[in-house]
XYZ file of C-alpha atoms in Angstrom:
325
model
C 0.000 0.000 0.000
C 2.584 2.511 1.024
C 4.962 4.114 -0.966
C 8.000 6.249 -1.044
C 7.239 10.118 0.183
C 10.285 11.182 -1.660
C 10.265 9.549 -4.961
C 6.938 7.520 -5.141
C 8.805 4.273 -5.429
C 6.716 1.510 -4.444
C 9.687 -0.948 -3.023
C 11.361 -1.142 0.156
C 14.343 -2.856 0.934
C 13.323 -3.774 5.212
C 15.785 -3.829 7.963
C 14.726 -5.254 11.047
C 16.380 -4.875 14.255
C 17.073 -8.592 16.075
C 14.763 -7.730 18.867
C 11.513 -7.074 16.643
C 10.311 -10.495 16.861
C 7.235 -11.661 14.403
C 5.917 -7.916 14.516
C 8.280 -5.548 13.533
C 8.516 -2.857 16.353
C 12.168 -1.382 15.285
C 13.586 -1.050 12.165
C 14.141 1.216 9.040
C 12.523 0.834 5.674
C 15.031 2.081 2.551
C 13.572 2.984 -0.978
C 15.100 0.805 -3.579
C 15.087 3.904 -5.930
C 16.368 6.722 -4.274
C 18.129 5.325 -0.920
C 16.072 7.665 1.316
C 15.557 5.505 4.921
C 12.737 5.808 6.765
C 12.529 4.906 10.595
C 10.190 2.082 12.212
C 10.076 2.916 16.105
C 8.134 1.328 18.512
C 6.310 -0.722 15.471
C 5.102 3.209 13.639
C 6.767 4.108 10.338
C 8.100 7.474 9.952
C 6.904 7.515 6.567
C 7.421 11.615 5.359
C 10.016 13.762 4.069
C 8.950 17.069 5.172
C 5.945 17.896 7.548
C 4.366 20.853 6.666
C 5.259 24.083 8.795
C 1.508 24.412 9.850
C 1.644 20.256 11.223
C 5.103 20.688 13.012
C 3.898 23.706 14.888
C 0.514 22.397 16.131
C 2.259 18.897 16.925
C 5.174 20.983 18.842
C 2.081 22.629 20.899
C 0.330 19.431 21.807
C 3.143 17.816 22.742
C 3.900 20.867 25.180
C 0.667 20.883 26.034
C 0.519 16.919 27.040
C 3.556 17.810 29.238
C 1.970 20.802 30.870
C -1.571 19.053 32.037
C -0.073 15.919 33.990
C -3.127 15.494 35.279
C -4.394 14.275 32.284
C -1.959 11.563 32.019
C -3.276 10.551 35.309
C -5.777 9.156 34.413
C -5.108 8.661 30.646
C -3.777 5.026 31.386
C -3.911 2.379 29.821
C -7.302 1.104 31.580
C -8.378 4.159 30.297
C -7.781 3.634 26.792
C -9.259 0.257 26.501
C -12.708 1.423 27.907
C -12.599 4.255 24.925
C -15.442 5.699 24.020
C -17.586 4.843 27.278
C -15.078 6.069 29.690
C -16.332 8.746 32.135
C -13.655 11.366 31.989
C -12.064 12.562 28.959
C -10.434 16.302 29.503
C -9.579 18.644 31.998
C -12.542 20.924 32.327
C -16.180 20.839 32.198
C -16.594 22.021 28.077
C -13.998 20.009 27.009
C -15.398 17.495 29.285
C -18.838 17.347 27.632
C -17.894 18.817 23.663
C -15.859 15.156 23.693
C -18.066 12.965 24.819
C -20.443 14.217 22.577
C -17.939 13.639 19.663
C -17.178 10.037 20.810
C -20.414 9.367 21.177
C -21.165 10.577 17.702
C -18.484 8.759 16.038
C -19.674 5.154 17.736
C -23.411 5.659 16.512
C -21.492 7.083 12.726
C -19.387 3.657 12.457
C -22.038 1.531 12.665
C -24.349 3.540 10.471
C -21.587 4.583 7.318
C -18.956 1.348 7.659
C -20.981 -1.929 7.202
C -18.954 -4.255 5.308
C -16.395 -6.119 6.692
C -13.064 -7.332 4.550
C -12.389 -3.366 3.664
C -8.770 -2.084 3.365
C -9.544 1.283 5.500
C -7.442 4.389 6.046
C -7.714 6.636 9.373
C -6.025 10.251 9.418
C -5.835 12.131 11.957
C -6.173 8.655 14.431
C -4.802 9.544 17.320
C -5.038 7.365 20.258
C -6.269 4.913 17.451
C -9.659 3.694 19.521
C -11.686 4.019 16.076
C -8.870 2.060 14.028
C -8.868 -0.171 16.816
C -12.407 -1.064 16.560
C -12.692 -0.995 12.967
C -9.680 -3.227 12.441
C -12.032 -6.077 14.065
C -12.909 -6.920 10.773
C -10.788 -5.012 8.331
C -7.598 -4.095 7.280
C -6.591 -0.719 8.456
C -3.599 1.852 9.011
C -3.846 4.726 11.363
C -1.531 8.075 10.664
C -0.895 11.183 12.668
C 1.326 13.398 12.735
C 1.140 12.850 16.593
C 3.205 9.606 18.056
C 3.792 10.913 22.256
C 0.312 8.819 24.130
C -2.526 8.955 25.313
C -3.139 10.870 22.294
C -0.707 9.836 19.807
C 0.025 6.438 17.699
C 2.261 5.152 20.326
C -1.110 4.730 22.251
C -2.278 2.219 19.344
C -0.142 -0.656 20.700
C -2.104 -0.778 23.834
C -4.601 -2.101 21.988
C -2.852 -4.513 19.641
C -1.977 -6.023 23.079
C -4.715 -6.301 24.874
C -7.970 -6.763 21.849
C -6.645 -9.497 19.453
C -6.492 -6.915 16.434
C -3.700 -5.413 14.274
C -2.917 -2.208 12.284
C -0.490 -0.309 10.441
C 0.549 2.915 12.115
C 2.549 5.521 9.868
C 3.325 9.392 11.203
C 2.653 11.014 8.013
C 0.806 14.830 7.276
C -2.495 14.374 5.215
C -1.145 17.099 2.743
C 1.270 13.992 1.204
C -0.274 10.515 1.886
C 2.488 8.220 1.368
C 0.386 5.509 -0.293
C -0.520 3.740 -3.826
C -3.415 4.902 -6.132
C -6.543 3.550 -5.609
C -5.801 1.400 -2.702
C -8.175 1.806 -0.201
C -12.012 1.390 0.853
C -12.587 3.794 2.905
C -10.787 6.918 4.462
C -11.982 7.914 7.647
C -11.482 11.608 9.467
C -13.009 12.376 12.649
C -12.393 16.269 13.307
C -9.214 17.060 12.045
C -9.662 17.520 8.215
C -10.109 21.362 8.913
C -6.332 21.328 10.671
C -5.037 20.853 7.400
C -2.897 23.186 6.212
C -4.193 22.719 2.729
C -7.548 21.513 2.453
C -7.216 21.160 -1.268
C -4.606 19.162 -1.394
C -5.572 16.835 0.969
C -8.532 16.327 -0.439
C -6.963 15.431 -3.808
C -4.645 13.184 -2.011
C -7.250 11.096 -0.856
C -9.484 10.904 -4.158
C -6.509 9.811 -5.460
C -5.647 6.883 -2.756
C -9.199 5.665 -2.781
C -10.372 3.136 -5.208
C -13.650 3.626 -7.654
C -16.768 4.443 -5.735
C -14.081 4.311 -2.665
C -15.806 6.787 0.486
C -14.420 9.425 2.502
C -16.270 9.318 5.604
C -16.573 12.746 7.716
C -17.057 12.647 11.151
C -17.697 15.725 13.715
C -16.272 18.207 11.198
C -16.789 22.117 12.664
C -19.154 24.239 10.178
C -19.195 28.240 10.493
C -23.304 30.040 10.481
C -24.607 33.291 10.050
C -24.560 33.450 14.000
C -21.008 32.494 15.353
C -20.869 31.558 19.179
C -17.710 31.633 21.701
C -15.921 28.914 19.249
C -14.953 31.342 16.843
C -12.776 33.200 19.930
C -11.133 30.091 20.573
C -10.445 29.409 17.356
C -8.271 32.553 17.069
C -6.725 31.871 20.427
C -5.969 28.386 19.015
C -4.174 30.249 15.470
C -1.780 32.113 18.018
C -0.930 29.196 20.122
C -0.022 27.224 16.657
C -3.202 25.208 16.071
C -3.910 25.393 12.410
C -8.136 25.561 13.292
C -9.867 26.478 10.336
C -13.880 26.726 9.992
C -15.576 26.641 7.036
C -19.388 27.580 6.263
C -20.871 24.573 5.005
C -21.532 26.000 0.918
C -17.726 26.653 1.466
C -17.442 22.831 2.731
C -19.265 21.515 -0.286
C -17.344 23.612 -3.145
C -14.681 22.173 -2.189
C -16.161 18.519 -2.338
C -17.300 18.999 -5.627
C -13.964 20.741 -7.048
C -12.084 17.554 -5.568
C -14.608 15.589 -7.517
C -16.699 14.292 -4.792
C -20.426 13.359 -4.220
C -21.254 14.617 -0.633
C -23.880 13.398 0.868
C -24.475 15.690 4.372
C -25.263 14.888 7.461
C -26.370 16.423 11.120
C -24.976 14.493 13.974
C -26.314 11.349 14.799
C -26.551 12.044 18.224
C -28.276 15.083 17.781
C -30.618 15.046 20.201
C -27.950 14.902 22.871
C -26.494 17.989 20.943
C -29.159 20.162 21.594
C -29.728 19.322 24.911
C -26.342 20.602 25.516
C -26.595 23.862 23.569
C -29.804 24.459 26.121
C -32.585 26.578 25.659
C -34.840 26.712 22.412
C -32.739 23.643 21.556
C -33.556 21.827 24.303
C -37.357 22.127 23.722
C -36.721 21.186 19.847
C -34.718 18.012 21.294
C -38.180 17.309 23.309
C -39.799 17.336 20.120
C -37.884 15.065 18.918
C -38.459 12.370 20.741
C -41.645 11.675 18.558
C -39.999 9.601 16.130
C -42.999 11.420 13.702
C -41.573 15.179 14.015
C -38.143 13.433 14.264
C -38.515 11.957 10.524
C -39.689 15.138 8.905
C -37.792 17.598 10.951
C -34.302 16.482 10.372
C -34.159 17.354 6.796
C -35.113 20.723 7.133
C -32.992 21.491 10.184
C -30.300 20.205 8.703
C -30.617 23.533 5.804
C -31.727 25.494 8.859
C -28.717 24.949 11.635
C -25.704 24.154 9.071
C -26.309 27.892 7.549
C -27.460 29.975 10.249
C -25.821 28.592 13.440
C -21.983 27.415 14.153
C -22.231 23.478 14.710
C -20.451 19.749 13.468
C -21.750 17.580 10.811
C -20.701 14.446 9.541
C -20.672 13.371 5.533
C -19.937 10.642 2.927
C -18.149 11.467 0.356
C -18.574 9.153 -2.900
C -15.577 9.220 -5.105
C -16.905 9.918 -8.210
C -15.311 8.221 -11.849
């Protein structure tokens, strides 16, 4: 599947170091065409040969940030991990708190609904602590990358569960402006919230129309959309720019030109936990989340509140994207 980010050369010449064993956890891959090597450490290929500025800076500010907040690593363990996504704490304050577990929850109900078939060759970016590769890998073949490898939120955190659920998965640090793979390789790609921290939306884009086979999908999970009416987001957003976050949010028409310039079908989506959403936001949500409760209003409603909140109000939505011949 992979091949090399320097030259495009699809063959590797593999060193192993004696201590690997039957999975290779150290090592160095070495293009047969232009020499460059490329490190295996702790069993994740270093598979790039540049990272774009914008992904070195916001992976320099996690990092720091990791380091800073020990008390997330507290309890960030490894017991932690495996009980991902029905674990009870998952950041250090009460919004963070609540805006993940609402985007965990979302992506569990999303898997089931968008990735049915089993036997799929299936790419994560973005995969972080690799729970959703984890879980997907059940009954596929998948790769996670990242440009992140330090745990709990990086690929090093994959290998707890290679240990401890019976599964396996590729794990390469690569940026999702220059995906180091074949054309027309893979199923599915999968990105939960982190397409709109790429420095170059087009590209990456491109990229993976190009990686995915015919009718391959791009599936879109909990992917930040900008209304007519902003809310506090948009302030942290800004905050995040300075700090070295590349946030970027798009208003959905700006979301879909660029799907169909990259030769997509989109198909759009509101959250599937929605109602859970809108209890959260409070207020006149919380009485249209009532509503919805009667599967009848439900069925009709969704539709047109889907037009209604994706223009006029800041939110997340999810999508498939059809690759189109």
């Amino acid at each position: 599947y992979i091949v090399c980010p320097a030259c495009s050369e699809k063959y590797f010449k593999i060193v192993v170091a004696p201590e690997s064993g039957g999975i290779i956890s150290q090592g160095k891959l070495i293009c047969e065409k232009c020499g460059n090597i490329f490190l295996v450490d702790k069993g994740i290929v270093h598979l790039f040969k540049n990272i774009s500025l914008a992904a070195e800076a916001e992976k320099k500010f996690i990092n720091q940030g990791m380091v800073k907040h020990k008390d997330l690593l507290k309890f960030k363990d490894e017991a932690w991990l495996l009980k991902l996504p029905n674990v009870e704490k998952f950041g250090i304050d009460n919004l963070s708190e609540k805006i993940s577990s609402l985007t965990y929850e979302n992506t569990e109900l999303s898997l089931k609904k968008f990735i049915k078939e089993n036997n799929s060759v299936i790419l994560e970016i973005g995969a972080s602590n690799c729970w959703v590769t984890a879980e997907l890998a059940k009954n596929n073949y998948c790769i996670a990358i990242d440009i992140l490898s330090m745990p709990p939120d990086g690929l090093e955190a994959g290998e707890v569960f290679i240990k401890n659920r019976n599964v396996y998965f590729e794990r390469i640090l690569a940026d999702m402006i220059s995906l180091p793979f074949k054309e027309g390789v893979f199923d599915y790609v999968l990105i939960s919230s982190s397409i709109h921290h790429s420095s170059d939306i087009k590209k990456t884009l491109s990229e993976i129309y190009r990686i995915l086979k015919p009718d391959g999908r791009l599936i879109l999970l909990n992917e930040p959309s900008s209304g007519v009416f902003g809310n506090k987001r948009r302030e942290q957003v800004e905050l995040d720019k300075i700090n070295g976050i590349n946030e970027n949010i798009y208003a959905i028409n700006e979301w879909k030109r660029y799907f169909f310039n990259a030769n997509f079908k989109e198909e759009i989506f509101l959250p599937e936990n929605l109602e859970s959403v809108l209890f959260f936001k409070g207020g006149v949500y919380k009485k249209l989340a009532e509503l919805l409760k009667i599967n009848a209003i439900k069925k009709i409603a969704v539709d047109y509140m889907k037009i209604f909140i994706l223009k006029f109000f800041d939110g997340y939505f999810n999508a498939v994207l059809l690759k189109k011949k």
